[in-house]
Short mmCIF file of C-alpha atoms in Angstrom, two decimals:
data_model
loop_
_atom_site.label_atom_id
_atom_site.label_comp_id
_atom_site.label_asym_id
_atom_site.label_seq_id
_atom_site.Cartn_x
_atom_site.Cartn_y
_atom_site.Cartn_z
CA UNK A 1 -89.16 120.24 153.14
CA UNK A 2 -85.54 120.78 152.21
CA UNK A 3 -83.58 122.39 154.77
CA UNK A 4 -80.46 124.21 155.62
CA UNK A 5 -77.56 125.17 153.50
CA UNK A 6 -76.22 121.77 153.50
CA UNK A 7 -77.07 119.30 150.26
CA UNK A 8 -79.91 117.33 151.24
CA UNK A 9 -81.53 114.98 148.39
CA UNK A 10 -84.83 113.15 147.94
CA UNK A 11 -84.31 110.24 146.09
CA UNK A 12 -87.21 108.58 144.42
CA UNK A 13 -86.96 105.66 141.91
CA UNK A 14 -89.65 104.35 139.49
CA UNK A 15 -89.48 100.71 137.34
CA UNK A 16 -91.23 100.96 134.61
CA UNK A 17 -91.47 97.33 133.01
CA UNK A 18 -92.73 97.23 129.53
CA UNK A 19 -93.11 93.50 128.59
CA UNK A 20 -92.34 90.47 130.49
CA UNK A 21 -90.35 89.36 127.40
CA UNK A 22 -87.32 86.47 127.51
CA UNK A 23 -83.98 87.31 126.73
CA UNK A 24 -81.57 86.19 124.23
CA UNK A 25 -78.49 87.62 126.05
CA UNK A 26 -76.95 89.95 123.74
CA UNK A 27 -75.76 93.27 124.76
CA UNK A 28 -76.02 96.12 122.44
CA UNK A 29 -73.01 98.99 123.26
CA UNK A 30 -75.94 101.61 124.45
CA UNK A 31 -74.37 105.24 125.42
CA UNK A 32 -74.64 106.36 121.61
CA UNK A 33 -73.95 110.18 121.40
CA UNK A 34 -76.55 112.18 119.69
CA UNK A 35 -76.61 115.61 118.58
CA UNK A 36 -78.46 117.37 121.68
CA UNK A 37 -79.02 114.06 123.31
CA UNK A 38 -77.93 110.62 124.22
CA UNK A 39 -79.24 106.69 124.62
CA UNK A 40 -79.17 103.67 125.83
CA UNK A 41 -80.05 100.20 124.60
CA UNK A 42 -79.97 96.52 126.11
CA UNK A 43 -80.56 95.03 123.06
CA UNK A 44 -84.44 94.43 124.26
CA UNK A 45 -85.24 98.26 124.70
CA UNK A 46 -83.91 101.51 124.31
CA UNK A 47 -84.36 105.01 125.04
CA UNK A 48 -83.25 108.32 124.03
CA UNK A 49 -83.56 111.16 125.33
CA UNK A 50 -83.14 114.99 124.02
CA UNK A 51 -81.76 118.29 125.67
CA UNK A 52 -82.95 121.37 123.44
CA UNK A 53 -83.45 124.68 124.31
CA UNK A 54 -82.99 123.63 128.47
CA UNK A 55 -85.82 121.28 128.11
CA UNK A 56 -85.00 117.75 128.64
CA UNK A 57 -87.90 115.20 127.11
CA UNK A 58 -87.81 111.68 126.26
CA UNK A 59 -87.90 111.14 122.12
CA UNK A 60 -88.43 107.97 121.54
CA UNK A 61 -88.72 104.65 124.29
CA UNK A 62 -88.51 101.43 121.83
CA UNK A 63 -89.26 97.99 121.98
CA UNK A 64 -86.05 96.62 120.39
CA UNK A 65 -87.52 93.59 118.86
CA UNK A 66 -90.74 95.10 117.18
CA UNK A 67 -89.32 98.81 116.38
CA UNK A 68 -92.53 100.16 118.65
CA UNK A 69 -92.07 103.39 120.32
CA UNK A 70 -94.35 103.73 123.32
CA UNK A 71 -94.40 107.56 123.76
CA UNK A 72 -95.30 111.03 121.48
CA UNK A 73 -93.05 114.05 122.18
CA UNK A 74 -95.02 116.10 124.01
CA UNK A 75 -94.76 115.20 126.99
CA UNK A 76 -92.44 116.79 130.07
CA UNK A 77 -90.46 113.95 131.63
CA UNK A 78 -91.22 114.50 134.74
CA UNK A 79 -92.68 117.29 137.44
CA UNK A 80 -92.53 118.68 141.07
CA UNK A 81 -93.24 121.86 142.72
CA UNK A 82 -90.86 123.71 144.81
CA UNK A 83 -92.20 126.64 146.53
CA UNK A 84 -95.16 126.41 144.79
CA UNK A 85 -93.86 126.68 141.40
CA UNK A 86 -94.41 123.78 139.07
CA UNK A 87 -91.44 122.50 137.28
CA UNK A 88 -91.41 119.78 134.44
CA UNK A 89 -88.62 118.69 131.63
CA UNK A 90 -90.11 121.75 129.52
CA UNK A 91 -89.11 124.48 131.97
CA UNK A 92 -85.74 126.17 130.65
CA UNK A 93 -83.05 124.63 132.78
CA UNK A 94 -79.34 125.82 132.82
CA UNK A 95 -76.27 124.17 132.52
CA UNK A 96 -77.32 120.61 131.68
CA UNK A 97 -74.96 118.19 131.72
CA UNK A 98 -75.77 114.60 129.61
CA UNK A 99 -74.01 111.13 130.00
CA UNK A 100 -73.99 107.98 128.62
CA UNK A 101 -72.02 104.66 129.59
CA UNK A 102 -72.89 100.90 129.02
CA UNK A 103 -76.65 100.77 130.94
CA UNK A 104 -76.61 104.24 132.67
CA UNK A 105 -77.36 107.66 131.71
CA UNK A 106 -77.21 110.43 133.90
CA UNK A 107 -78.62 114.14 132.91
CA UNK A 108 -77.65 117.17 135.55
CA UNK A 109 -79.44 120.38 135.46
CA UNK A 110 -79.39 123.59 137.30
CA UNK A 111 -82.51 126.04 138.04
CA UNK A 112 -82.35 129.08 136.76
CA UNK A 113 -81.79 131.19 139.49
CA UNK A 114 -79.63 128.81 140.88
CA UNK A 115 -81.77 127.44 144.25
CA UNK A 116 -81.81 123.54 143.31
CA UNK A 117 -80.03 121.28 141.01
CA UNK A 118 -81.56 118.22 139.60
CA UNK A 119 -80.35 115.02 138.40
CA UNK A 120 -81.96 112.12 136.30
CA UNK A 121 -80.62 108.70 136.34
CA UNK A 122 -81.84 106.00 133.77
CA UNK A 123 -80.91 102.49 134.43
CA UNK A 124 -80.71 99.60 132.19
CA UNK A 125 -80.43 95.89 133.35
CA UNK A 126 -78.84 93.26 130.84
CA UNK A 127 -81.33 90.93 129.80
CA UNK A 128 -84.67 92.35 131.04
CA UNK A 129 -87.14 95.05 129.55
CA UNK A 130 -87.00 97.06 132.78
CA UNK A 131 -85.80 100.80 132.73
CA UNK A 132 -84.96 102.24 136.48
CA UNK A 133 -85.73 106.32 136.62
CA UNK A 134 -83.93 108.35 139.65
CA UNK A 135 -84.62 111.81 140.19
CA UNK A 136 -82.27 113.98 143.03
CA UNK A 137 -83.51 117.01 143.77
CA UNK A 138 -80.59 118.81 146.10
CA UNK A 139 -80.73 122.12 147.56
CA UNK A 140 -77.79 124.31 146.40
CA UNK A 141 -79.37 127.84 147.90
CA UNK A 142 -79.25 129.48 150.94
CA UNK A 143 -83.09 129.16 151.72
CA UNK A 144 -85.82 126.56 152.82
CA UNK A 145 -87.43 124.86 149.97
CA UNK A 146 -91.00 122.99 150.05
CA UNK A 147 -90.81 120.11 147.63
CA UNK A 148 -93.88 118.53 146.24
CA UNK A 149 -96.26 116.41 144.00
CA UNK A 150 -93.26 114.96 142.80
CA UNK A 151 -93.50 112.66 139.33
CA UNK A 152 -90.57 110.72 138.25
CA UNK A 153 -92.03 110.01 135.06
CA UNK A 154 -94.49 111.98 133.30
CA UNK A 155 -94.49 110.76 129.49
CA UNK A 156 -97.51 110.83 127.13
CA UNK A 157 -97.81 107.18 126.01
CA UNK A 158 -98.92 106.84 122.30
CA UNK A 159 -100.74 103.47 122.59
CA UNK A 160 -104.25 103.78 120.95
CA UNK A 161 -107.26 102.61 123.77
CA UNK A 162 -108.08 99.28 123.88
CA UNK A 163 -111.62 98.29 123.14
CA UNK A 164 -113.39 95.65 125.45
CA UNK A 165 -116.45 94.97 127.46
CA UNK A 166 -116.79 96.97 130.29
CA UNK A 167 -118.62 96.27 133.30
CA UNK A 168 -120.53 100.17 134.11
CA UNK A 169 -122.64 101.50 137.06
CA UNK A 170 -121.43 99.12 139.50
CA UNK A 171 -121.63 95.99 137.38
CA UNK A 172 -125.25 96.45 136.49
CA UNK A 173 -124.53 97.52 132.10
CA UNK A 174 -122.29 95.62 129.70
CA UNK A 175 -120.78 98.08 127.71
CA UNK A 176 -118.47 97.91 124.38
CA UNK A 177 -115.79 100.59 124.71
CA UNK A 178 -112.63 101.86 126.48
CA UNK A 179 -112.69 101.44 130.20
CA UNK A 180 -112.47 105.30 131.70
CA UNK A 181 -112.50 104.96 135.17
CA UNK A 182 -114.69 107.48 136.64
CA UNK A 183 -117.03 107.41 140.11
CA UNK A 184 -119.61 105.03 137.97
CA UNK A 185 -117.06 102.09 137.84
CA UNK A 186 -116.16 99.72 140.37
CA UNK A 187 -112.72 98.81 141.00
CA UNK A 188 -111.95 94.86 140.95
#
């Protein structure tokens, strides 16, 4: 729970490592403007992300090298529940605030009626294909709030399945096809 009147933040940070890929050392100038958005690049990846509307969502997240882009647009950047009332990157936020500069880009937002703030942090390191997500959730009301199921990064990746043999009911039928995951498959 957050408490009191007093700012109180929950800091949670997710690396999201794409490919374990070598570096040649350059350094692209990353914190280009857009219109209703902003990125940042490394020269190995980049991302950029859009503000429209109040809703904050990730457009494209690129492999530098091969021009791939990982994830679709629809999905909500991230999600918590305060109070017991779900909120994602699609919820209409108020008074967002975008930066860029060199590796970092920071994106504040208000609630709507004005209880919490929250504020995204993307971090870049030179030379590696590693993106560092912060989300601070701070209390700016005058009440209690119950903070939970908290996701740092909810993005729908646009990779297509990957076909393979698959090991089913507890090792016991070979199977061609995409590995689900469900109360019939062991974990190894």
């Amino acid at each position: 729970m957050i408490r009191n009147r007093t700012l109180y933040t929950v800091l949670f940070t997710l690396l999201i490592i794409l490919l374990p890929l070598p570096s040649n050392g350059r350094r692209l100038g990353g914190g280009a403007r857009l219109e209703g958005g902003s990125s940042i690049s490394n020269g190995i990846i980049s991302r950029v992300v859009e503000c429209v509307d109040g809703h904050v969502a990730t457009k494209s997240y690129t492999l530098v090298a091969t021009g791939t882009n990982f994830v679709s647009a629809d999905g909500c950047e991230f999600s918590f529940s305060v109070n017991d009332m779900v909120y994602t990157g699609n919820t209409r936020w108020s008074n967002i605030e975008m930066t860029s500069e060199d590796s970092i880009m920071t994106i504040r937002m208000d609630e709507p009626e004005g209880r919490f703030s929250v504020c995204l942090t993307y971090r870049l390191f030179p030379g590696l294909p590693v993106v560092a997500k912060t989300i601070t959730i701070t209390n700016t009301g005058s009440t209690d709030l119950c903070l939970e199921s908290v996701d740092v990064e909810h993005l729908h990746v646009s990779l297509s399945p990957i076909e393979s043999w698959v090991m089913r009911q507890y090792a016991r039928h070979k199977t061609v096809g995409t590995y689900i995951g469900n109360w019939e498959d062991p974990l190894l």
